[in-house]
Coordinates of C-alpha atoms in Angstrom, one line a residue:
Chain A
M1 CA 0.0 0.0 0.0
T2 CA 1.5 3.3 -1.0
I3 CA 0.4 6.9 -1.4
M4 CA 1.0 9.3 -4.2
N5 CA 0.3 6.7 -6.9
F6 CA -1.7 9.0 -9.0
T7 CA 0.6 12.0 -8.8
K8 CA 2.5 11.1 -11.9
T9 CA -0.7 10.8 -13.9
I10 CA -2.0 14.1 -12.6
L11 CA 1.2 16.0 -13.4
K12 CA 1.2 14.4 -16.9
N13 CA -2.4 15.5 -17.5
L14 CA -1.6 19.0 -16.2
F15 CA 1.0 19.6 -18.9
S16 CA -0.5 17.8 -21.8
K17 CA -3.2 18.8 -24.3
P18 CA -6.8 18.2 -23.2
A19 CA -8.3 14.8 -24.1
T20 CA -11.5 16.3 -25.2
T21 CA -12.2 18.5 -28.3
K22 CA -13.9 21.8 -28.4
Y23 CA -17.0 20.4 -30.1
P24 CA -19.0 23.1 -31.8
F25 CA -15.8 24.8 -33.0
V26 CA -13.8 21.8 -34.0
K27 CA -15.9 19.3 -36.0
K28 CA -15.4 15.7 -35.3
E29 CA -14.1 13.6 -38.1
Y30 CA -15.9 10.3 -38.4
P31 CA -14.1 7.2 -39.6
E32 CA -15.0 5.8 -42.9
G33 CA -17.4 3.1 -41.8
T34 CA -19.5 5.1 -39.3
R35 CA -23.2 4.5 -39.6
G36 CA -24.6 8.0 -39.3
K37 CA -27.9 8.7 -41.2
V38 CA -29.5 7.0 -44.1
E39 CA -29.5 8.8 -47.4
I40 CA -30.9 7.8 -50.8
D41 CA -29.9 8.3 -54.4
I42 CA -33.5 8.7 -55.4
D43 CA -32.9 8.5 -59.2
S44 CA -31.9 4.9 -59.1
C45 CA -34.7 3.9 -56.6
I46 CA -37.2 1.5 -58.0
F47 CA -39.7 1.9 -55.1
C48 CA -39.8 -1.9 -54.4
G49 CA -40.4 -1.3 -50.7
I50 CA -38.0 -3.9 -49.3
C51 CA -36.2 -1.3 -47.2
S52 CA -39.5 -0.3 -45.5
R53 CA -40.3 -4.0 -44.7
K54 CA -36.8 -4.7 -43.4
C55 CA -36.6 -1.5 -41.2
P56 CA -36.7 -2.7 -37.6
P57 CA -38.4 0.5 -36.2
N58 CA -40.6 0.9 -39.3
V59 CA -39.7 4.5 -40.1
I60 CA -39.3 4.2 -43.8
E61 CA -42.4 4.7 -46.0
V62 CA -42.4 4.0 -49.7
N63 CA -45.1 5.1 -52.1
R64 CA -44.9 3.5 -55.5
E65 CA -47.6 5.6 -57.2
K66 CA -46.3 9.0 -56.1
K67 CA -42.7 7.8 -56.5
E68 CA -42.0 9.0 -53.0
W69 CA -39.5 7.7 -50.3
K70 CA -40.0 9.0 -46.8
I71 CA -37.9 8.5 -43.6
D72 CA -38.3 9.8 -40.1
P73 CA -34.7 10.4 -39.2
F74 CA -35.4 10.8 -35.5
G75 CA -36.9 7.3 -35.3
C76 CA -34.0 5.7 -37.3
I77 CA -31.7 3.5 -35.2
S78 CA -28.9 3.7 -37.8
C79 CA -28.7 -0.1 -38.1
S80 CA -28.2 0.0 -41.9
A81 CA -30.5 -3.0 -42.4
C82 CA -32.1 -1.1 -45.3
V83 CA -28.7 -0.4 -46.8
Y84 CA -27.9 -4.1 -46.8
A85 CA -31.3 -5.1 -48.1
C86 CA -31.6 -2.6 -51.0
P87 CA -31.5 -4.5 -54.3
K88 CA -30.4 -1.4 -56.4
K89 CA -27.8 -0.3 -53.8
C90 CA -29.3 3.2 -53.9
L91 CA -29.3 3.6 -50.1
F92 CA -26.2 4.5 -48.3
M93 CA -25.0 5.7 -44.9
N94 CA -23.8 9.2 -44.4
Q95 CA -21.1 9.4 -41.8
E96 CA -22.6 12.3 -40.0
Y97 CA -25.4 11.8 -37.5
T98 CA -28.8 13.5 -37.8
A99 CA -28.4 17.0 -36.3
P100 CA -30.5 17.9 -33.3
A101 CA -33.6 19.9 -34.0
P102 CA -36.5 21.5 -32.0
Q103 CA -39.1 19.5 -33.9
K104 CA -39.3 16.0 -35.4
T105 CA -39.4 16.1 -39.1
T106 CA -39.9 13.6 -42.0
N107 CA -37.5 13.7 -44.9
T108 CA -39.3 13.2 -48.2
F109 CA -37.6 12.4 -51.5
T110 CA -39.6 12.4 -54.7
K111 CA -38.4 11.1 -58.0
G112 CA -38.8 13.7 -60.8
E113 CA -39.8 12.6 -64.2
Chain B
M1 CA -31.2 -4.3 20.5
S2 CA -31.6 -1.0 18.9
A3 CA -34.5 0.1 16.9
R4 CA -34.7 -1.0 13.3
S5 CA -35.4 1.4 10.5
I6 CA -36.0 0.9 6.8
V7 CA -34.1 3.1 4.3
P8 CA -35.3 3.1 0.7
F9 CA -32.4 3.1 -1.7
G10 CA -32.9 3.9 -5.4
P11 CA -34.2 3.8 -8.1
Q12 CA -32.6 7.3 -8.3
H13 CA -29.3 7.4 -6.6
P14 CA -26.1 9.3 -7.4
V15 CA -24.1 6.1 -7.7
L16 CA -26.6 4.0 -9.7
P17 CA -26.5 4.6 -13.4
E18 CA -29.6 2.4 -13.7
P19 CA -32.8 2.0 -11.7
I20 CA -33.1 -0.7 -9.1
H21 CA -34.9 -0.2 -5.8
L22 CA -33.7 -1.7 -2.5
D23 CA -35.3 -1.6 0.9
L24 CA -32.5 -1.6 3.4
V25 CA -33.4 -2.8 6.9
L26 CA -30.9 -1.0 9.2
E27 CA -30.0 -1.4 12.8
D28 CA -28.1 1.7 13.7
E29 CA -25.8 2.0 10.7
T30 CA -25.5 -1.7 9.9
V31 CA -27.6 -3.3 7.2
I32 CA -29.5 -6.3 8.4
E33 CA -31.3 -7.2 5.3
A34 CA -31.9 -5.9 1.8
I35 CA -35.0 -6.5 -0.4
P36 CA -34.7 -5.7 -4.1
S37 CA -37.4 -4.8 -6.5
I38 CA -37.1 -4.0 -10.2
G39 CA -39.3 -3.4 -13.1
F40 CA -38.7 0.3 -13.8
V41 CA -37.4 -0.3 -17.3
H42 CA -39.2 -3.5 -18.3
R43 CA -39.7 -3.4 -22.1
G44 CA -40.9 -6.9 -22.9
L45 CA -38.3 -7.6 -25.5
E46 CA -38.7 -11.4 -25.0
K47 CA -42.3 -11.2 -26.1
L48 CA -41.4 -9.2 -29.2
V49 CA -39.9 -12.2 -30.8
E50 CA -43.4 -13.5 -31.6
K51 CA -43.9 -10.6 -33.9
K52 CA -40.4 -10.1 -35.4
D53 CA -38.7 -12.3 -38.0
F54 CA -35.9 -14.3 -36.3
Q55 CA -33.3 -12.6 -38.5
D56 CA -34.5 -9.1 -37.7
Y57 CA -34.6 -9.9 -34.0
V58 CA -30.8 -9.6 -33.9
Y59 CA -31.3 -5.9 -33.9
V60 CA -33.6 -6.2 -30.9
A61 CA -31.2 -8.6 -29.0
E62 CA -28.4 -6.2 -29.4
R63 CA -30.4 -3.4 -27.8
I64 CA -31.1 -5.3 -24.6
C65 CA -28.3 -3.4 -23.1
G66 CA -25.9 -0.7 -24.2
I67 CA -22.7 -2.0 -22.6
C68 CA -22.8 -5.7 -23.4
S69 CA -24.6 -5.2 -26.7
F70 CA -22.1 -7.1 -28.8
I71 CA -22.3 -10.3 -26.8
H72 CA -26.0 -10.1 -26.6
G73 CA -26.2 -10.1 -30.4
M74 CA -23.6 -12.8 -30.7
G75 CA -25.2 -15.0 -28.1
Y76 CA -28.6 -14.8 -29.8
C77 CA -27.0 -15.5 -33.2
S78 CA -25.0 -18.5 -31.9
A79 CA -28.1 -20.0 -30.2
I80 CA -30.1 -19.8 -33.5
E81 CA -27.1 -21.1 -35.5
S82 CA -27.0 -24.1 -33.1
T83 CA -30.6 -24.9 -33.6
M84 CA -30.3 -24.7 -37.3
G85 CA -27.0 -26.6 -37.4
I86 CA -25.1 -23.9 -39.2
E87 CA -21.3 -23.9 -39.1
V88 CA -20.2 -20.3 -39.1
P89 CA -17.1 -19.4 -41.1
R90 CA -14.0 -19.4 -38.9
R91 CA -13.0 -15.8 -39.8
A92 CA -16.4 -14.7 -38.6
E93 CA -15.9 -16.6 -35.3
Y94 CA -12.5 -14.9 -34.8
L95 CA -13.9 -11.5 -35.6
R96 CA -16.7 -12.1 -33.0
T97 CA -14.1 -13.1 -30.5
I98 CA -12.0 -9.9 -31.1
W99 CA -15.1 -7.7 -30.8
G100 CA -16.3 -9.6 -27.8
E101 CA -13.0 -9.1 -26.0
M102 CA -13.0 -5.4 -27.0
S103 CA -16.5 -5.1 -25.4
R104 CA -15.1 -6.8 -22.3
I105 CA -12.2 -4.2 -22.0
H106 CA -14.6 -1.3 -22.5
S107 CA -17.1 -2.7 -20.0
H108 CA -14.5 -3.3 -17.4
L109 CA -13.0 0.2 -17.9
L110 CA -16.5 1.7 -17.6
W111 CA -16.9 -0.3 -14.4
L112 CA -13.6 0.9 -13.0
G113 CA -14.6 4.4 -13.6
L114 CA -18.0 4.0 -11.9
L115 CA -16.3 2.3 -9.0
A116 CA -13.9 5.3 -8.6
D117 CA -16.9 7.6 -8.9
A118 CA -18.7 5.6 -6.1
F119 CA -15.9 6.1 -3.6
G120 CA -15.3 9.7 -4.7
F121 CA -12.1 9.6 -6.7
E122 CA -13.2 11.8 -9.5
S123 CA -10.0 12.1 -11.4
L124 CA -9.5 8.3 -11.5
F125 CA -13.0 8.0 -12.9
M126 CA -12.1 10.5 -15.7
Q127 CA -8.9 8.7 -16.4
S128 CA -10.6 5.3 -16.8
W129 CA -13.2 6.7 -19.1
K130 CA -10.5 8.5 -21.1
L131 CA -9.0 5.1 -21.9
R132 CA -12.4 3.6 -22.7
E133 CA -13.0 6.3 -25.3
K134 CA -10.2 4.9 -27.4
I135 CA -11.9 1.5 -27.5
L136 CA -15.1 3.1 -28.6
D137 CA -13.2 4.9 -31.4
M138 CA -11.8 1.5 -32.4
F139 CA -15.3 0.1 -32.5
E140 CA -16.5 3.0 -34.6
M141 CA -13.7 2.4 -37.0
T142 CA -14.5 -1.3 -37.5
T143 CA -18.2 -1.7 -37.0
G144 CA -19.6 1.8 -37.6
G145 CA -21.2 2.2 -34.2
R146 CA -19.8 3.2 -30.9
V147 CA -22.3 1.4 -28.6
I148 CA -24.6 -0.6 -30.8
F149 CA -22.6 -2.4 -33.4
S150 CA -25.1 -4.2 -35.7
V151 CA -22.4 -6.4 -37.3
N152 CA -23.7 -9.8 -36.2
Q153 CA -26.1 -11.7 -38.4
I154 CA -27.3 -15.2 -38.4
G155 CA -24.6 -17.1 -40.2
G156 CA -21.7 -14.8 -39.7
V157 CA -20.7 -11.1 -39.5
K158 CA -21.3 -8.2 -41.8
R159 CA -18.0 -6.4 -41.7
D160 CA -14.4 -7.4 -42.0
M161 CA -11.2 -6.1 -40.4
D162 CA -8.2 -6.0 -42.7
S163 CA -4.7 -6.9 -41.5
D164 CA -3.7 -3.3 -41.4
T165 CA -6.5 -2.5 -38.9
L166 CA -5.6 -5.5 -36.8
K167 CA -1.9 -4.4 -36.7
L168 CA -3.0 -0.8 -35.8
F169 CA -5.2 -2.2 -33.0
I170 CA -2.4 -4.3 -31.5
K171 CA -0.2 -1.1 -31.5
I172 CA -3.0 0.9 -29.8
F173 CA -3.3 -1.8 -27.2
D174 CA 0.4 -1.9 -26.6
D175 CA 0.4 1.9 -26.0
M176 CA -2.7 1.6 -23.9
K177 CA -1.1 -1.1 -21.7
K178 CA 1.3 1.5 -20.2
E179 CA -1.5 3.8 -19.3
L180 CA -3.5 0.9 -18.0
T181 CA -0.7 -0.1 -15.7
A182 CA -0.4 3.4 -14.3
L183 CA -4.2 3.5 -13.9
T184 CA -4.6 0.1 -12.2
K185 CA -1.7 0.9 -9.8
A186 CA -3.9 3.6 -8.3
F187 CA -6.8 1.0 -7.9
L188 CA -4.6 -1.7 -6.4
N189 CA -2.1 0.2 -4.3
D190 CA -3.6 3.5 -3.3
Y191 CA -4.1 3.8 0.4
S192 CA -7.5 5.5 0.4
V193 CA -8.8 3.2 -2.3
N194 CA -7.7 0.1 -0.4
T195 CA -9.4 1.2 2.8
R196 CA -12.7 1.4 0.9
L197 CA -12.2 -2.0 -0.8
K198 CA -10.2 -4.4 1.4
G199 CA -12.2 -6.7 3.6
V200 CA -15.5 -5.1 2.6
G201 CA -18.3 -7.4 1.4
I202 CA -16.7 -10.8 1.6
L203 CA -18.5 -13.5 -0.3
T204 CA -17.2 -17.0 0.6
K205 CA -16.6 -19.7 -2.0
E206 CA -19.5 -21.8 -0.5
K207 CA -21.9 -18.9 -0.6
A208 CA -20.9 -17.9 -4.1
H209 CA -21.7 -21.5 -5.3
E210 CA -24.9 -21.8 -3.3
L211 CA -26.2 -18.4 -4.5
G212 CA -25.4 -19.1 -8.1
A213 CA -23.0 -16.1 -8.6
V214 CA -21.5 -15.8 -12.0
G215 CA -18.6 -14.0 -13.7
P216 CA -16.0 -12.0 -11.9
M217 CA -18.2 -12.1 -8.8
M218 CA -17.8 -15.9 -8.7
R219 CA -14.2 -16.0 -9.8
S220 CA -13.1 -13.5 -7.1
S221 CA -14.5 -15.9 -4.6
G222 CA -12.2 -18.6 -5.8
I223 CA -14.4 -20.6 -8.2
E224 CA -12.7 -21.4 -11.4
I225 CA -15.4 -21.2 -14.0
D226 CA -15.3 -19.2 -17.1
T227 CA -17.8 -20.1 -19.8
R228 CA -15.4 -19.0 -22.5
K229 CA -13.6 -22.3 -21.7
L230 CA -16.6 -24.1 -23.3
G231 CA -15.0 -23.1 -26.6
Y232 CA -17.7 -21.2 -28.4
S233 CA -16.6 -18.8 -31.2
A234 CA -12.8 -19.1 -31.5
Y235 CA -12.0 -19.5 -27.8
N236 CA -11.3 -23.2 -28.3
E237 CA -8.2 -22.3 -30.4
L238 CA -6.9 -19.6 -28.0
D239 CA -4.9 -20.1 -24.9
F240 CA -5.9 -18.3 -21.7
Q241 CA -6.2 -19.0 -18.0
V242 CA -9.2 -18.5 -15.8
I243 CA -8.4 -15.6 -13.5
T244 CA -9.5 -16.1 -9.9
S245 CA -8.8 -14.8 -6.5
P246 CA -9.3 -16.7 -3.2
V247 CA -10.3 -13.7 -1.1
G248 CA -13.8 -12.7 -2.2
D249 CA -13.9 -9.1 -1.0
S250 CA -14.4 -5.9 -3.1
Y251 CA -10.7 -5.6 -3.6
A252 CA -10.5 -9.1 -5.1
R253 CA -13.4 -8.3 -7.5
T254 CA -11.5 -5.2 -8.6
E255 CA -8.3 -7.2 -9.0
V256 CA -10.0 -9.9 -11.1
R257 CA -11.6 -7.4 -13.4
I258 CA -8.3 -5.5 -13.9
N259 CA -6.5 -8.7 -14.7
E260 CA -9.2 -9.6 -17.2
I261 CA -8.6 -6.4 -19.1
F262 CA -4.9 -7.4 -19.6
Q263 CA -6.0 -11.0 -20.4
S264 CA -8.5 -9.7 -23.1
I265 CA -5.7 -7.7 -24.7
E266 CA -3.6 -10.9 -24.9
I267 CA -6.6 -12.9 -26.4
I268 CA -7.0 -10.2 -29.0
R269 CA -3.3 -10.4 -29.8
Q270 CA -3.5 -14.2 -30.2
A271 CA -6.7 -14.0 -32.3
A272 CA -5.2 -11.4 -34.6
Q273 CA -2.2 -13.7 -35.3
K274 CA -4.3 -16.8 -35.9
I275 CA -7.2 -15.3 -37.8
P276 CA -7.8 -17.4 -40.9
D277 CA -8.9 -16.1 -44.3
T278 CA -12.3 -17.4 -45.1
E279 CA -15.6 -15.8 -46.1
L280 CA -17.5 -13.8 -43.6
S281 CA -21.0 -15.2 -43.6
L282 CA -23.2 -17.9 -45.0
V283 CA -26.5 -17.5 -46.7
V284 CA -29.1 -18.9 -44.2
K285 CA -31.9 -20.9 -45.7
G286 CA -34.8 -22.4 -43.7
F287 CA -36.2 -21.6 -40.3
P288 CA -35.1 -22.6 -36.9
S289 CA -36.7 -25.5 -35.1
G290 CA -35.8 -27.1 -31.8
E291 CA -34.4 -25.4 -28.8
Y292 CA -30.9 -24.5 -27.5
F293 CA -29.4 -23.0 -24.4
M294 CA -26.4 -20.9 -25.4
R295 CA -24.0 -20.1 -22.6
A296 CA -21.8 -17.0 -23.3
E297 CA -19.5 -15.1 -21.0
Q298 CA -20.5 -11.5 -20.8
P299 CA -18.2 -9.0 -19.1
R300 CA -20.5 -9.3 -16.1
G301 CA -20.6 -13.1 -16.1
E302 CA -22.3 -16.0 -17.7
A303 CA -25.4 -15.2 -19.8
I304 CA -27.9 -17.8 -21.0
Y305 CA -29.7 -17.4 -24.4
Y306 CA -32.5 -19.8 -24.8
V307 CA -34.2 -20.0 -28.1
K308 CA -37.1 -22.2 -29.1
G309 CA -38.1 -22.4 -32.7
N310 CA -41.2 -24.0 -34.4
G311 CA -40.1 -24.2 -38.0
T312 CA -41.6 -20.8 -39.0
K313 CA -39.9 -17.4 -39.2
F314 CA -41.3 -16.5 -35.8
L315 CA -39.7 -18.1 -32.7
D316 CA -41.8 -19.5 -29.9
R317 CA -39.6 -18.2 -27.1
V318 CA -36.4 -16.3 -26.5
R319 CA -35.2 -16.0 -23.0
V320 CA -32.1 -14.1 -21.9
R321 CA -30.9 -14.9 -18.4
T322 CA -28.5 -12.0 -17.8
P323 CA -25.5 -12.1 -15.3
T324 CA -26.9 -9.3 -13.1
F325 CA -30.0 -11.3 -12.5
A326 CA -27.9 -14.3 -11.3
N327 CA -25.8 -12.0 -9.2
L328 CA -28.6 -10.3 -7.3
P329 CA -28.8 -13.0 -4.5
S330 CA -25.0 -12.6 -4.0
M331 CA -25.4 -8.9 -3.8
L332 CA -28.1 -9.2 -1.1
E333 CA -25.7 -11.6 0.7
V334 CA -22.7 -9.2 0.7
L335 CA -25.0 -6.3 1.8
K336 CA -25.9 -8.1 5.0
G337 CA -23.9 -6.8 7.9
C338 CA -22.2 -4.0 6.0
Q339 CA -22.2 -0.3 6.9
L340 CA -24.8 2.0 5.2
A341 CA -21.9 4.0 3.7
D342 CA -20.5 1.0 2.0
V343 CA -23.8 0.1 0.3
P344 CA -23.2 2.1 -3.0
T345 CA -19.7 0.5 -3.4
L346 CA -20.9 -3.0 -2.7
I347 CA -23.8 -2.7 -5.2
L348 CA -21.3 -1.5 -7.8
T349 CA -19.0 -4.4 -7.2
I350 CA -21.4 -6.8 -8.8
D351 CA -21.4 -4.5 -11.9
P352 CA -25.2 -4.2 -12.0
C353 CA -26.8 -3.8 -15.4
I354 CA -30.5 -3.4 -14.8
S355 CA -31.6 -2.9 -18.4
C356 CA -30.2 -6.3 -19.1
T357 CA -31.9 -7.8 -16.1
E358 CA -35.3 -6.6 -17.0
R359 CA -35.1 -6.8 -20.8
Chain C
M1 CA -19.6 -28.0 -26.8
T2 CA -21.0 -29.9 -23.9
T3 CA -24.3 -31.8 -24.3
Q4 CA -27.6 -30.4 -23.1
S5 CA -30.0 -32.9 -21.7
I6 CA -33.6 -32.0 -21.0
T7 CA -35.6 -34.4 -18.8
T8 CA -39.3 -34.1 -18.5
I9 CA -40.6 -35.0 -15.1
S10 CA -44.0 -34.9 -13.5
N11 CA -45.2 -32.1 -11.2
E12 CA -45.0 -34.3 -8.0
N13 CA -41.4 -35.3 -8.5
L14 CA -40.1 -31.8 -8.8
I15 CA -38.9 -31.3 -5.2
S16 CA -37.3 -34.7 -4.9
E17 CA -35.5 -34.3 -8.3
V18 CA -34.3 -30.9 -7.3
I19 CA -33.0 -32.1 -3.9
K20 CA -31.1 -34.9 -5.7
L21 CA -29.4 -32.3 -7.9
K22 CA -28.6 -30.2 -4.9
D23 CA -26.9 -33.1 -3.2
E24 CA -24.8 -33.7 -6.2
G25 CA -23.5 -30.2 -5.9
Y26 CA -25.3 -28.5 -8.8
R27 CA -26.1 -24.8 -8.8
L28 CA -29.2 -23.2 -10.2
V29 CA -28.7 -21.5 -13.5
Q30 CA -32.1 -20.3 -14.5
I31 CA -35.8 -21.0 -14.5
C32 CA -37.8 -20.2 -17.7
A33 CA -41.4 -20.5 -18.6
T34 CA -42.8 -20.9 -22.1
T35 CA -46.4 -21.0 -23.2
V36 CA -47.2 -24.0 -25.3
N37 CA -50.7 -23.9 -26.6
S38 CA -52.7 -23.7 -23.3
E39 CA -50.0 -25.2 -21.2
Y40 CA -46.9 -23.9 -19.5
E41 CA -43.6 -25.5 -20.0
I42 CA -41.2 -24.7 -17.1
T43 CA -37.6 -25.4 -17.6
Y44 CA -35.2 -25.5 -14.6
S45 CA -31.5 -25.4 -15.7
F46 CA -28.6 -26.5 -13.4
A47 CA -24.9 -26.5 -13.8
L48 CA -22.0 -28.1 -12.2
D49 CA -18.7 -26.7 -13.4
Y50 CA -19.2 -26.9 -17.2
E51 CA -21.9 -29.6 -17.1
F52 CA -25.4 -28.3 -18.0
L53 CA -28.7 -30.0 -17.6
C54 CA -32.3 -29.1 -17.5
I55 CA -35.5 -30.6 -16.0
R56 CA -38.8 -29.7 -17.4
L57 CA -42.4 -29.6 -16.2
M58 CA -45.5 -29.4 -18.3
I59 CA -48.4 -27.9 -16.4
P60 CA -51.9 -26.8 -17.3
E61 CA -52.6 -23.1 -17.1
E62 CA -54.5 -23.2 -13.8
A63 CA -52.1 -25.6 -12.0
E64 CA -50.1 -24.7 -9.0
I65 CA -46.5 -25.7 -8.5
M66 CA -44.2 -25.9 -5.5
S67 CA -41.5 -23.4 -5.2
I68 CA -37.9 -24.7 -5.1
S69 CA -36.7 -21.6 -3.3
Q70 CA -36.4 -23.7 0.0
V71 CA -33.8 -25.9 -1.8
F72 CA -32.1 -23.3 -4.0
A73 CA -32.2 -19.9 -2.4
P74 CA -31.8 -17.8 -5.6
A75 CA -34.9 -19.5 -7.1
F76 CA -37.1 -16.9 -5.5
L77 CA -36.1 -14.3 -8.0
Y78 CA -36.9 -16.5 -11.0
E79 CA -40.1 -17.7 -9.5
N80 CA -41.3 -14.2 -8.7
E81 CA -40.4 -13.3 -12.3
M82 CA -42.6 -16.1 -13.7
K83 CA -45.4 -15.2 -11.4
D84 CA -45.3 -11.6 -12.4
L85 CA -44.9 -12.1 -16.2
F86 CA -46.9 -15.3 -16.8
G87 CA -49.2 -15.5 -13.8
I88 CA -48.1 -19.0 -12.8
K89 CA -49.2 -19.9 -9.3
I90 CA -46.3 -20.9 -7.1
N91 CA -46.7 -22.1 -3.5
A92 CA -44.3 -21.7 -0.6
L93 CA -42.1 -19.0 -2.0
S94 CA -39.4 -18.0 0.5
L95 CA -40.1 -14.3 -0.4
D96 CA -43.3 -13.6 -2.2
Y97 CA -43.7 -10.2 -3.7
Q98 CA -47.4 -10.8 -4.5
G99 CA -46.9 -9.8 -8.1
N100 CA -44.9 -6.7 -7.3
F101 CA -41.4 -7.8 -8.2
Y102 CA -41.7 -6.1 -11.6
R103 CA -43.5 -2.8 -11.4
L104 CA -45.7 -3.4 -14.5
E105 CA -48.6 -1.3 -15.7
Q106 CA -50.4 -4.3 -17.1
K107 CA -50.2 -7.4 -14.9
T108 CA -49.0 -10.7 -16.3
P109 CA -48.2 -9.4 -19.8
Y110 CA -46.8 -12.8 -21.1
K111 CA -49.8 -14.8 -20.1
N112 CA -51.6 -16.6 -22.9
Q113 CA -54.7 -14.7 -23.9

């Protein structure tokens, strides 16, 4: 049993750079594979609806007639089940997470003719 | 005999990250009995399996708990694979082992931080969590998530680690080892830390067996059982010793967990050398039928994953017996006869995870 | 992997079987209830070192079973859990929470409707 075990660590921490980053001023760089938010390349979507059936929290809505693809980004659990399931590979994960917002919103993508 | 009083403890308490309620029967300052009650975060995830496809349930199984999420997913997948008779590719098994051991390191570091916080050593708490942050970054690099990984699937894993990543990880762990040694010295040798831990909350070997303790709680009482020795995933090809301590007090539990961190680093090093080059997952056809009890070693101890299939895509039953549930009787035992001031530390030494317990 | 044997026994033999296992040095691992049609299947799992075995009861919905908490002390938690979630009637519990072990809004949520 000894005392002053932690002194070395404390002194080292005192003279080294902080371990944290100044978040809003310095943006975090996400590694390549981070599952942030789901995005769609709507032009190659065929509106098959597999993603909405595979989605565990059921936040994706696909409307074949209106050529519409909807997601509730605040209900999304970023599991990328839809990305793996997509037959046309038009869904992908953006590294950045959904930004906080005062209201919940739905993102709608429509395919133009 | 002095008068008895009952002190309610929890569900909100500075030392408890999760809700559990205890009624402590006190005589002066000494605890005579403790009666637990839970159910503040019961979500009924086991019932959900009757409405979710067994392949999609992996996402639910992972979300039973945020700390042991990887092994929950892995345990569920392995149980299903056993009922279906699927032989998972070896590389997938090795990757599962590596990620599983990384979860163990991050869980134990989290626990060390919480323990330091419980006895009021704030800078030690910060230091532990600073190291844990590195592991979370490594998880994010390889799996894409920091807490929920979503890389397990029935029949294998979804993502690969290339050899450069593995080499980088070994290097990170080598550097981390120095910091870990400095950190653990403070836990094991510091005078004020030792006075809070040594001789407090002794659980004898006989009691630990009788009360069905699991994991580090059991091993620190001198019982040499580690379900990793059953050889699931790649553990049958890796060489490691079961870490035990004969003493059974809070200090022994800290010591066992600290040694397990170093052991996990060694296991990852071995796995990184032996990892074979095969495909990552198999295409699963058919539906599970029959039942299986999968025993997996969580950071907190042995967890049981019971699955029962009926040949359709919905399972009949999934049951997860989590380590904290099995450790509750031992926790009540060590609380008997302790001082009220030691209750927070003693509750923490079982490493409680209430979200797991209630599912 | 080690083998897993499941032995089905009758309701009356439960206590004697459990005492036999206790004498052999087994420890209780878990107790689990499953609804099978209108019956309950209750599985008691025990372990000795790395050995693992189960004994199983099949009981009709209204039947009462004896608690094994007098033999294996930790059983009271599992039995209270079964009582709260499935509504199985259990006699002679060492500590009976009267259905208040889990604080649930809806009582016995896993019971067969």
